[in-house]
XYZ file of C-alpha atoms in Angstrom:
529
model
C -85.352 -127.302 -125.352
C -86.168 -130.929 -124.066
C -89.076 -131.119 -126.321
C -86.840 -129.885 -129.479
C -84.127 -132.611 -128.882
C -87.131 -135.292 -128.471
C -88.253 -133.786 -131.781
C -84.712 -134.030 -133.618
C -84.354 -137.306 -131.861
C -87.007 -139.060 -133.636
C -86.890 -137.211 -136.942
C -82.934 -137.967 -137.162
C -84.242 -141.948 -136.556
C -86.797 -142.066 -139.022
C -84.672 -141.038 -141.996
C -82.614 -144.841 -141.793
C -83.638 -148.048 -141.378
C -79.991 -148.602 -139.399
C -79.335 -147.207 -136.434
C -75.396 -147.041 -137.166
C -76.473 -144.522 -140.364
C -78.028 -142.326 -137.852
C -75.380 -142.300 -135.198
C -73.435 -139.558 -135.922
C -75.827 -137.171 -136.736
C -77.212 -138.592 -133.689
C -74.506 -137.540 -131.106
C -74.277 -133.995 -132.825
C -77.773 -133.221 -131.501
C -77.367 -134.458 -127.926
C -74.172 -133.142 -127.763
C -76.056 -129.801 -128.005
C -78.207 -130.875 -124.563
C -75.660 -133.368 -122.981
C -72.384 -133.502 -122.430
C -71.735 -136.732 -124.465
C -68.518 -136.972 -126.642
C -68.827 -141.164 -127.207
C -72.553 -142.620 -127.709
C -72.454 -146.568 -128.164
C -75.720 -148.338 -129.079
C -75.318 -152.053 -128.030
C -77.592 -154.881 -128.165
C -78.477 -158.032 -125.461
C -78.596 -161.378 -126.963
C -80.059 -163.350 -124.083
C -79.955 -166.600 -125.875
C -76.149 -166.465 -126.514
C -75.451 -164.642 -123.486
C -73.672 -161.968 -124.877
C -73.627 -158.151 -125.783
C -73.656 -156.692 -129.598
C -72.899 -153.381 -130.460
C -75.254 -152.022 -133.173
C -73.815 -148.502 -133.310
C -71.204 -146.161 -132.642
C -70.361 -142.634 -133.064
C -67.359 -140.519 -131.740
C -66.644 -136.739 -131.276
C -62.862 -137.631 -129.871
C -61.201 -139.383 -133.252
C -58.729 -141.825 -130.201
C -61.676 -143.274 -128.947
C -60.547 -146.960 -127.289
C -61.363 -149.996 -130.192
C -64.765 -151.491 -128.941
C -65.461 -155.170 -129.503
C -68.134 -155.978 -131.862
C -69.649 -158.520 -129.627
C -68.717 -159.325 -125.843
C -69.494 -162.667 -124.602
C -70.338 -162.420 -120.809
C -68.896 -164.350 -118.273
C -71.562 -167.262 -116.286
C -74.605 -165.493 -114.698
C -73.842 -162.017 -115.715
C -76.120 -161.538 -118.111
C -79.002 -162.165 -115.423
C -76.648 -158.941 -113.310
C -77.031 -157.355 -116.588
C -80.544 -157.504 -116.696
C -80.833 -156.196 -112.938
C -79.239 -153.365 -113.373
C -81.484 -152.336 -116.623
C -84.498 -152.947 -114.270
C -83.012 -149.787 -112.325
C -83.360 -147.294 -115.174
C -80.471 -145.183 -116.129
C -77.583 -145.138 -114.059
C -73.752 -143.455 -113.699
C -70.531 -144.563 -113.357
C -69.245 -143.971 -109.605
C -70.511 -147.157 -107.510
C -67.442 -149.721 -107.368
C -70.499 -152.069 -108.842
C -71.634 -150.418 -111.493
C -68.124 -149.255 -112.467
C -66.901 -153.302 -112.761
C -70.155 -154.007 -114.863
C -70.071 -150.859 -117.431
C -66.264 -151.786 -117.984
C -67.725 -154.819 -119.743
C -69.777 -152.791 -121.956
C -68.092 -149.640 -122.584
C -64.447 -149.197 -124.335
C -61.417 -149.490 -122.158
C -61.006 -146.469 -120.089
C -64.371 -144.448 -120.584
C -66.015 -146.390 -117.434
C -65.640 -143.469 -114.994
C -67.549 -141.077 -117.716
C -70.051 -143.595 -118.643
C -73.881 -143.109 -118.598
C -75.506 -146.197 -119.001
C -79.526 -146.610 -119.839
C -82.121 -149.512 -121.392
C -83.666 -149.814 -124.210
C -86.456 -151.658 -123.180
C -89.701 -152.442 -125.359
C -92.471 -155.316 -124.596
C -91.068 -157.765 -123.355
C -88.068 -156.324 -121.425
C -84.783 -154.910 -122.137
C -83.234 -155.520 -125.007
C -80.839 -153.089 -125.561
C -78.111 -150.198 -123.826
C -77.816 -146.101 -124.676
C -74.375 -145.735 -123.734
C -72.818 -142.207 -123.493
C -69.416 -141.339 -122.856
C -68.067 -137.812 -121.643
C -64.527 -136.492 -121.483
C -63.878 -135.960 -117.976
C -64.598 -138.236 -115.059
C -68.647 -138.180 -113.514
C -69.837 -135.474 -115.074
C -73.439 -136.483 -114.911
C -76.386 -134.462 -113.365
C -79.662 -134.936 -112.826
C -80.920 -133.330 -115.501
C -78.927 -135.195 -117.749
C -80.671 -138.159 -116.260
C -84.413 -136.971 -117.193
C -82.988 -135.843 -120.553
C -81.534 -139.256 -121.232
C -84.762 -140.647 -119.970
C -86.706 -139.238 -122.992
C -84.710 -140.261 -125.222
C -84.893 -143.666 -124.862
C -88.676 -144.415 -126.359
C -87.387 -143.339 -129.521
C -83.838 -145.244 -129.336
C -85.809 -148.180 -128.169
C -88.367 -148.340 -131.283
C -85.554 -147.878 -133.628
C -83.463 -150.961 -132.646
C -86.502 -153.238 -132.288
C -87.320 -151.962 -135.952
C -83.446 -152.932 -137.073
C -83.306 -156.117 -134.956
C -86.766 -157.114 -137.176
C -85.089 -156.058 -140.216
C -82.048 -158.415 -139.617
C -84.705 -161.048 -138.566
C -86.287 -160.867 -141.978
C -83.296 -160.705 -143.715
C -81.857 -163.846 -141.847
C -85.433 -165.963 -142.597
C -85.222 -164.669 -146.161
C -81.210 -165.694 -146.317
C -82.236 -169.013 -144.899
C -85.582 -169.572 -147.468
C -83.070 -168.481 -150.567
C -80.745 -171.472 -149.489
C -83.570 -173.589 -148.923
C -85.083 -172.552 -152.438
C -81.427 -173.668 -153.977
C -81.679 -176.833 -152.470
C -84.970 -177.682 -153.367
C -84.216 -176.372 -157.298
C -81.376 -178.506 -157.381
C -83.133 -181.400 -156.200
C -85.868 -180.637 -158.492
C -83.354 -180.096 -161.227
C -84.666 -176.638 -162.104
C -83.373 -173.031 -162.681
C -86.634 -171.093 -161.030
C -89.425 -172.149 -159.799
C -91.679 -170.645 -162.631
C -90.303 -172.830 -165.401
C -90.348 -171.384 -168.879
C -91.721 -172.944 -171.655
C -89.487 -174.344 -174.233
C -90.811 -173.690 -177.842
C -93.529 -171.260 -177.069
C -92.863 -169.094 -179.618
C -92.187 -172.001 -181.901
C -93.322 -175.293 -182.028
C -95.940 -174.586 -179.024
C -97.414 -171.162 -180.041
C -100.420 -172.603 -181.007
C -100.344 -174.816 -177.960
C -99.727 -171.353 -175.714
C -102.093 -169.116 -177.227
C -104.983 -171.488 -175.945
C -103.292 -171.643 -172.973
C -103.401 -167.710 -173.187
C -107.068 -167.652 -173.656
C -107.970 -170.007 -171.086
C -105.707 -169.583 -168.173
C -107.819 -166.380 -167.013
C -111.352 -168.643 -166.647
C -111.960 -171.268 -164.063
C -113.343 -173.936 -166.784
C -111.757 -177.269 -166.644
C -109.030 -178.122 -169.324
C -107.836 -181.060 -170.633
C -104.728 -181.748 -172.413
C -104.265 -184.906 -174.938
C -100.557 -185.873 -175.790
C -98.397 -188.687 -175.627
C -96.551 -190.007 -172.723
C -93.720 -187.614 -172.439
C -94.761 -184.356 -174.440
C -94.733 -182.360 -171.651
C -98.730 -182.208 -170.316
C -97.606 -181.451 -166.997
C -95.656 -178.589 -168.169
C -98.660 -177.123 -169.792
C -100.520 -177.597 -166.658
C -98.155 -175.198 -164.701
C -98.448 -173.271 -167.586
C -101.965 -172.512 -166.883
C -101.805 -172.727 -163.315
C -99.104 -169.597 -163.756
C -101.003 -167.737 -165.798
C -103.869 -167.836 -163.513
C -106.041 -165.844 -160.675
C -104.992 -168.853 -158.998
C -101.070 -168.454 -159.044
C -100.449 -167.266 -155.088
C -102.580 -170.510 -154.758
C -101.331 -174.305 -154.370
C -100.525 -176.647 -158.008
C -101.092 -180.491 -156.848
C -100.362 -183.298 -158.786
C -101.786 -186.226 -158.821
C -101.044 -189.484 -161.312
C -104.519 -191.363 -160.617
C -103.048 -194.037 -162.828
C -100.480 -194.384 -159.693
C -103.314 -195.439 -157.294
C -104.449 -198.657 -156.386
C -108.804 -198.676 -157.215
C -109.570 -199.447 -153.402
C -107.742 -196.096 -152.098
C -109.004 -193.557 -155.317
C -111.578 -192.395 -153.148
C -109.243 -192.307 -149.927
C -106.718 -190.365 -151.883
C -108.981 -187.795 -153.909
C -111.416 -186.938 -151.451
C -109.758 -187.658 -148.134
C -111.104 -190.368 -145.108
C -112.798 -189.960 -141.639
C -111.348 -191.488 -138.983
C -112.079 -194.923 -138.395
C -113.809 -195.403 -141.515
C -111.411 -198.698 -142.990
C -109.325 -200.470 -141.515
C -105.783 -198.694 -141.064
C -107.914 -195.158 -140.975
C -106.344 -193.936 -137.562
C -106.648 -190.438 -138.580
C -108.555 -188.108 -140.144
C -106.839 -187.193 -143.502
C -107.620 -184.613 -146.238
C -107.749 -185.531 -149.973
C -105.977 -183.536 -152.917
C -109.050 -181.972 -153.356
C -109.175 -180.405 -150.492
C -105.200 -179.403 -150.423
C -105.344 -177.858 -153.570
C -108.218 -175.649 -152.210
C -108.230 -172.209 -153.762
C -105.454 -173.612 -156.318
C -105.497 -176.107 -159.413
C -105.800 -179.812 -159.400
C -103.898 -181.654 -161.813
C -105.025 -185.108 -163.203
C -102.495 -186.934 -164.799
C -103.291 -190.446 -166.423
C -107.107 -189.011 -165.954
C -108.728 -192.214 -167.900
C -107.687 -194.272 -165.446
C -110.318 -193.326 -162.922
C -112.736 -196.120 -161.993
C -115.925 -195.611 -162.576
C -116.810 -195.158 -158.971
C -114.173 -192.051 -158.519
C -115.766 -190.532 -161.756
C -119.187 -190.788 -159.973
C -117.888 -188.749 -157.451
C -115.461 -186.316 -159.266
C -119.061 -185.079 -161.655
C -120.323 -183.889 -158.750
C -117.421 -181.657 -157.861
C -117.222 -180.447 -160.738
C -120.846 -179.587 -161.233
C -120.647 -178.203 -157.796
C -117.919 -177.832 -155.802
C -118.822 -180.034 -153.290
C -117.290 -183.527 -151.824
C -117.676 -186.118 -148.683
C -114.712 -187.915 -147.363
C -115.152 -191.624 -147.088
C -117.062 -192.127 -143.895
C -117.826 -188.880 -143.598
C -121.378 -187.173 -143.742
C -120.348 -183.903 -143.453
C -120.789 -182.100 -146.880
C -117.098 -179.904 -147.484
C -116.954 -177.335 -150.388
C -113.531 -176.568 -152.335
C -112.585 -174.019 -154.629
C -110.494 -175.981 -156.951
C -109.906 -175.536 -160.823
C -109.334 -179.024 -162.728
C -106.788 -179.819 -165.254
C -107.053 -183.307 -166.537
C -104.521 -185.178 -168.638
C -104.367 -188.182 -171.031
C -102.555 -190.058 -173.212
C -105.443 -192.102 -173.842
C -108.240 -191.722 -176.332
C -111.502 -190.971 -173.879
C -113.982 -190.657 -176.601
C -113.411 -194.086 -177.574
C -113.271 -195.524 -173.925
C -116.984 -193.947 -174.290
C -117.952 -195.526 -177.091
C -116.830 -198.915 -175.094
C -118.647 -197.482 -171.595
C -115.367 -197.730 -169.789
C -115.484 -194.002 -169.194
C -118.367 -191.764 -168.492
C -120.186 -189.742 -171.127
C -121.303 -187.223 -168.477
C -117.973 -186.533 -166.973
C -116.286 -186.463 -170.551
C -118.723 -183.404 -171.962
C -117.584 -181.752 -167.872
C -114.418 -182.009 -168.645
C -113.300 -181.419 -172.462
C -115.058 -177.981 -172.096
C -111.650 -176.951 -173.749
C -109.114 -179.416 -174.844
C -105.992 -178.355 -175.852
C -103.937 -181.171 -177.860
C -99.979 -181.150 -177.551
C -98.370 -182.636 -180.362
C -95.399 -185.134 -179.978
C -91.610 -183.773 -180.389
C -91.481 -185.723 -184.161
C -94.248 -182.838 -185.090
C -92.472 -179.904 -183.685
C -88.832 -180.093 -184.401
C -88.017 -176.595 -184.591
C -87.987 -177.560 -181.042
C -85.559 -180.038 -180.651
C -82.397 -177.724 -180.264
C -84.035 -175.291 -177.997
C -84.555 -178.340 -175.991
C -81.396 -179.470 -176.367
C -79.817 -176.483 -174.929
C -81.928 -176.124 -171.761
C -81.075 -179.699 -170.999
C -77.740 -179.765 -171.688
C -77.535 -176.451 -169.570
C -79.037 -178.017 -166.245
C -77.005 -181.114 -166.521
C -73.847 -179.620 -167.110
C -74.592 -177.716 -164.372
C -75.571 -180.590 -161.928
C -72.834 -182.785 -163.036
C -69.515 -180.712 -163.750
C -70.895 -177.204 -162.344
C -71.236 -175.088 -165.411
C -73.483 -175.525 -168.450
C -72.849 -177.725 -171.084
C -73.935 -176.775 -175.004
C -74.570 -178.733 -177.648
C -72.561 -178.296 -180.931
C -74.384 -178.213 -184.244
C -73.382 -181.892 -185.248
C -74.866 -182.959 -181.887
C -77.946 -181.097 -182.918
C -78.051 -182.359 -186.721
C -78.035 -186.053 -184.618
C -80.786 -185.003 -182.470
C -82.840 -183.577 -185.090
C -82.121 -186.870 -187.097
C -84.083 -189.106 -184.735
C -87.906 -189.698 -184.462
C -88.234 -189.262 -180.048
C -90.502 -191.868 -179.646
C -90.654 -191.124 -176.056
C -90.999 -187.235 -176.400
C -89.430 -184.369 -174.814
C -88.915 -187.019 -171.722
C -86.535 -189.172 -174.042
C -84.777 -186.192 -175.249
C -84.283 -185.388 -171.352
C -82.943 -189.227 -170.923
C -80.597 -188.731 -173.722
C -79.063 -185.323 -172.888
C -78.499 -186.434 -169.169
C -77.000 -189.724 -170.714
C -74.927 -187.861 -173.471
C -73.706 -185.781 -170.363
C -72.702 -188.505 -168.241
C -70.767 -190.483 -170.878
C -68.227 -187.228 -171.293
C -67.699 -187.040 -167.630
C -69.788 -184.138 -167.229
C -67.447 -182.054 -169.292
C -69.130 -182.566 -172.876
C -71.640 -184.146 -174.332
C -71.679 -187.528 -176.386
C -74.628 -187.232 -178.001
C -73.844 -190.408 -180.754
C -72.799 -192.610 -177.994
C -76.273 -191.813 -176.437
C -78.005 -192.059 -179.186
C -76.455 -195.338 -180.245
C -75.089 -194.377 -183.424
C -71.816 -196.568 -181.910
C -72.202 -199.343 -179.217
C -72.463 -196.786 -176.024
C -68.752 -195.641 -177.250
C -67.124 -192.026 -176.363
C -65.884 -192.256 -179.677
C -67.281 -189.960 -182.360
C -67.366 -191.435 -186.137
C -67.321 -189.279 -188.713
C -68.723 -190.182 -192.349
C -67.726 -187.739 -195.177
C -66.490 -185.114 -192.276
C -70.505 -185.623 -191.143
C -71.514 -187.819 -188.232
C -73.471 -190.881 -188.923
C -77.587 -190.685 -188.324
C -78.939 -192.140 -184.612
C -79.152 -195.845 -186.123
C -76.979 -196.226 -188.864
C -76.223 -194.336 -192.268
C -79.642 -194.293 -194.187
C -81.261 -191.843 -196.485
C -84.296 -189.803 -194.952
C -86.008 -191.207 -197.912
C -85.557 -194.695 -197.023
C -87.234 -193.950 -193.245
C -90.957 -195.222 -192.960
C -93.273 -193.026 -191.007
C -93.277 -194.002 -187.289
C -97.016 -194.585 -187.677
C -96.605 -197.024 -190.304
C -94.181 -198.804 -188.457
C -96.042 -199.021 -185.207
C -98.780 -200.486 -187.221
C -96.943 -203.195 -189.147
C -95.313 -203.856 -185.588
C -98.770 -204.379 -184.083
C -99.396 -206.378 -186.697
C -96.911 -208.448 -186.400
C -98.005 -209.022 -182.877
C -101.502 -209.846 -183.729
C -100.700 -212.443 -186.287
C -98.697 -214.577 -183.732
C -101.191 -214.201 -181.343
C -104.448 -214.737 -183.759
C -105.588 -211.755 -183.335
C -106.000 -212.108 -179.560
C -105.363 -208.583 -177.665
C -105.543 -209.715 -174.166
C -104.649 -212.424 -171.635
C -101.372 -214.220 -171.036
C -101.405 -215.246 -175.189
C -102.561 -211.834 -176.309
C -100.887 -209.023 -178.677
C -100.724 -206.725 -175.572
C -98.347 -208.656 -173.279
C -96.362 -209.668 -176.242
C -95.983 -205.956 -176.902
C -95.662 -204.881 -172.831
C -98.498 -202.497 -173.204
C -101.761 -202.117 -171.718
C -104.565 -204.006 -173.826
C -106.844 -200.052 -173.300
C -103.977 -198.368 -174.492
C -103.470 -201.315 -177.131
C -106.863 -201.114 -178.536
C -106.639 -197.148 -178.527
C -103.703 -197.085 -180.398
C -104.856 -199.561 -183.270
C -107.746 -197.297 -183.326
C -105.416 -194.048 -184.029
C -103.647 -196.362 -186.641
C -106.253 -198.151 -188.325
C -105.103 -201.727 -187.441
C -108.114 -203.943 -187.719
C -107.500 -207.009 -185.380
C -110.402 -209.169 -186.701
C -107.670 -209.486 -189.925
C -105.640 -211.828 -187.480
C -108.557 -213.972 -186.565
C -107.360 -218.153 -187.673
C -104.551 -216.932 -189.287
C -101.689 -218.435 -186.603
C -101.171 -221.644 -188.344
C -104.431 -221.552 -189.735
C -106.312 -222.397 -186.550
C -109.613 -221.079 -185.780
C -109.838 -218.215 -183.038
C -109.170 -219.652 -180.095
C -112.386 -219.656 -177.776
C -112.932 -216.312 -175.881
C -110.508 -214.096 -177.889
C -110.958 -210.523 -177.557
């Protein structure tokens, strides 16, 4: 019969994870062996000194309330434990009958069979059984009890791990809020915005690359969103359960490129005073992401060839060979072929890593975009700002379609988040951002239409940006005669970098030697450029 209740014991436990599911059905089957009308499953929180009760189940419908937790006066926690060391015990010792009346309900401490529920590392819980009348307890009932408590023990160390888990994962959920709202983002897989519009093209070479390990690069202007396409590929990935670093190489001084990418020894400059990894070696088994990649010295591209041809890399001071798993994606703004033509970037390293380029075009070429944009913008500011999403009406969207986004998807961002904070976080002033009036809440309204970002002019009458960039440039070469750099040159007049300067007359066909004597009709002034 002992070996049946065992049986029923631990089949009756394995059908719930919880042990207060199982309790009643639990007390029927003893009740068939023991003479147990009460059984109370309580657990001993050591670090809060205290008592828990984890289950309960009743055959007498008055049983006595029991607390849900009992917090245990100074040092009896360590009696507690003492008596648990002792094995199963009954009520009748003045002792024993002063300590159960702390963990049983009022008035069942003279019927009370107490046990441990020990596993490990010590006691961790109480079996606590109740009869009707006063000591009723016999030795058998103690060597039943006793076999009983292997099974009772596993289950509440399997409940008090589930509650563990579900605390860590309660705790990593808030964590992941805070982090997303820092971030300003709804998940932590963003989705891409226009992927089945302006970026399908864009996304189905994403598609068809993501699965290999070949480097990518990605050409687009400042703002377009290369990054986003990065993650994109990262996602799509064998390498998704793996790390996605980012790195803006045009962020890093030249002397620390090689400090920063491939990590240091100790000891091996001055300031060294520890070993450190480089991003190659965090984003191990992951993918690397180059932002700003023409920017590399020449020296780092010496040294990023060779990882890429093998997988290989030595920290600075270091003679100890390391290999990394890493998949590249670089990113550019600039025009690399060019800066090869002019030896300012490697030839080498440029056929490694345009195995597959993928160009993004600007916002001003996809503006089927635009409102989608709009929308997911407008929803995460409204959200950070004034706690529920904002939307953008169709005359905000006939404004935001109206204007050329010179900066990209990262303007649009900048003009949203303004547009958001200029109604208070409750609307959006999308003219007032845009300028249409001098940074005014006010809305004007032209033939029941709103004005267009700059002022009330006929799509017709709009050059393309192109050709105004170019007469702009231009403009800046003539007053400089046709000097690029140096403290009289084109590119500080314009607040751009003289590379990026001389890239971007390229892309517009702006010939500088035009400029040459013409300021005042001077010669060229000696060592113009």
């Amino acid at each position: 019969m002992d070996q049946d209740l065992e049986l029923a014991v631990w089949r009756i436990l394995g059908r719930d994870l919880e042990l207060k599911e199982s309790a009643a059905e639990l007390l029927q089957a003893l009740a068939r062996s023991l003479p147990a009308q009460v059984l109370i499953v309580r657990r001993i929180d050591g670090d809060h000194q205290r008592i828990e009760t984890v289950a309960v189940a009743s055959l007498d419908p008055d049983l006595p309330p029991l607390a849900a937790r009992t917090e245990l006066p100074q040092g009896r926690l360590a009696g507690v434990l003492a008596w648990c060391s002792q094995g199963a015990v009954r009520a009748g010792a003045p002792a024993q009958d002063a300590l159960l009346a702390l963990l049983a309900p009022a008035g069942l401490e003279r019927s009370m069979l107490a046990a441990p529920l020990a596993e490990g590392n010590g006691p961790h819980g109480l079996l606590l059984l109740a009869a009707k009348d006063p000591r009723p307890w016999e030795s058998e009932h103690l060597d039943i009890t006793r076999r009983l408590l292997g099974p009772l023990a596993a289950a509440l160390s399997r409940e008090l791990q589930l509650h563990e888990l579900k605390r860590l994962r309660e705790s990593l959920e808030a964590d992941k809020e805070a982090l997303l709202t820092r971030l300003q983002r709804d998940e932590i897989v963003d989705s891409v915005v226009g992927a089945d519009a302006g970026l399908r093209e864009v996304m189905a070479r994403v598609e068809q690359v993501a699965p290999t390990d070949v480097p990518v690069l990605i050409l687009g202007e400042t703002g377009a969103g290369k990054e986003v396409v990065a993650r994109a590929i990262h996602e799509r990935s064998a390498r998704a359960a793996g790390p996605m670093v980012r790195v803006n190489c045009g962020a890093i001084p030249s002397e620390l490129v090689d400090s920063e990418l491939f990590g240091h020894e100790r000891g091996s400059f001055t300031g060294a005073v520890a070993a450190r990894k480089g991003w190659f070696e965090r984003a191990d088994g992951g993918t690397l992401f180059l932002d700003e990649f023409g920017e590399l010295s020449q020296a780092a591209q010496v040294r990023l060839l060779r990882i890429l041809q093998d997988g290989t890399l030595e920290r600075v001071g270091g003679q100890r060979t390391i290999s990394v798993d890493v998949r590249v994606v670089a990113a550019t703004a600039g025009d690399l072929l060019s800066m090869v033509g002019e030896g300012r970037f490697r030839e080498d390293l440029w056929y490694r890593i345009s195995v597959f380029p993928i160009r993004l075009p600007p916002l001003r070429e996809r503006p089927e975009d635009i409102p989608a944009l709009a929308v997911h913008f407008a929803s995460r500011v409204g959200r950070r700002l004034g706690g529920s999403p904002l939307v953008p009406g169709a005359e905000d969207l006939n404004l935001l379609l109206g204007y050329s986004w010179p900066g990209n998807v990262r303007e649009l961002a900048a003009v949203i988040e303004r547009a958001a904070i200029l109604g208070n976080g409750k609307r959006l002033e999308v003219a007032a951002a845009l300028g249409v009036t001098a940074c005014s809440p006010a809305r004007p309204e032209t033939n029941g239409a709103r004005n267009a970002p700059s002022a009330a002019v006929e799509a017709a009458d709009f050059a393309p940006l192109d050709a105004a960039m170019a007469r702009h440039i231009e403009k800046a070469l003539a007053l400089t005669n046709g000097r690029v750099e140096g403290r009289q040159g084109a590119a500080r007049l314009l607040r751009i970098n003289p590379h990026t300067l001389r890239a971007r007359m390229r892309k517009l066909g702006v010939d500088w030697s035009r400029f040459r004597g013409q300021a005042e009709g001077k010669a060229p002034p000696t060592g113009a450029r």
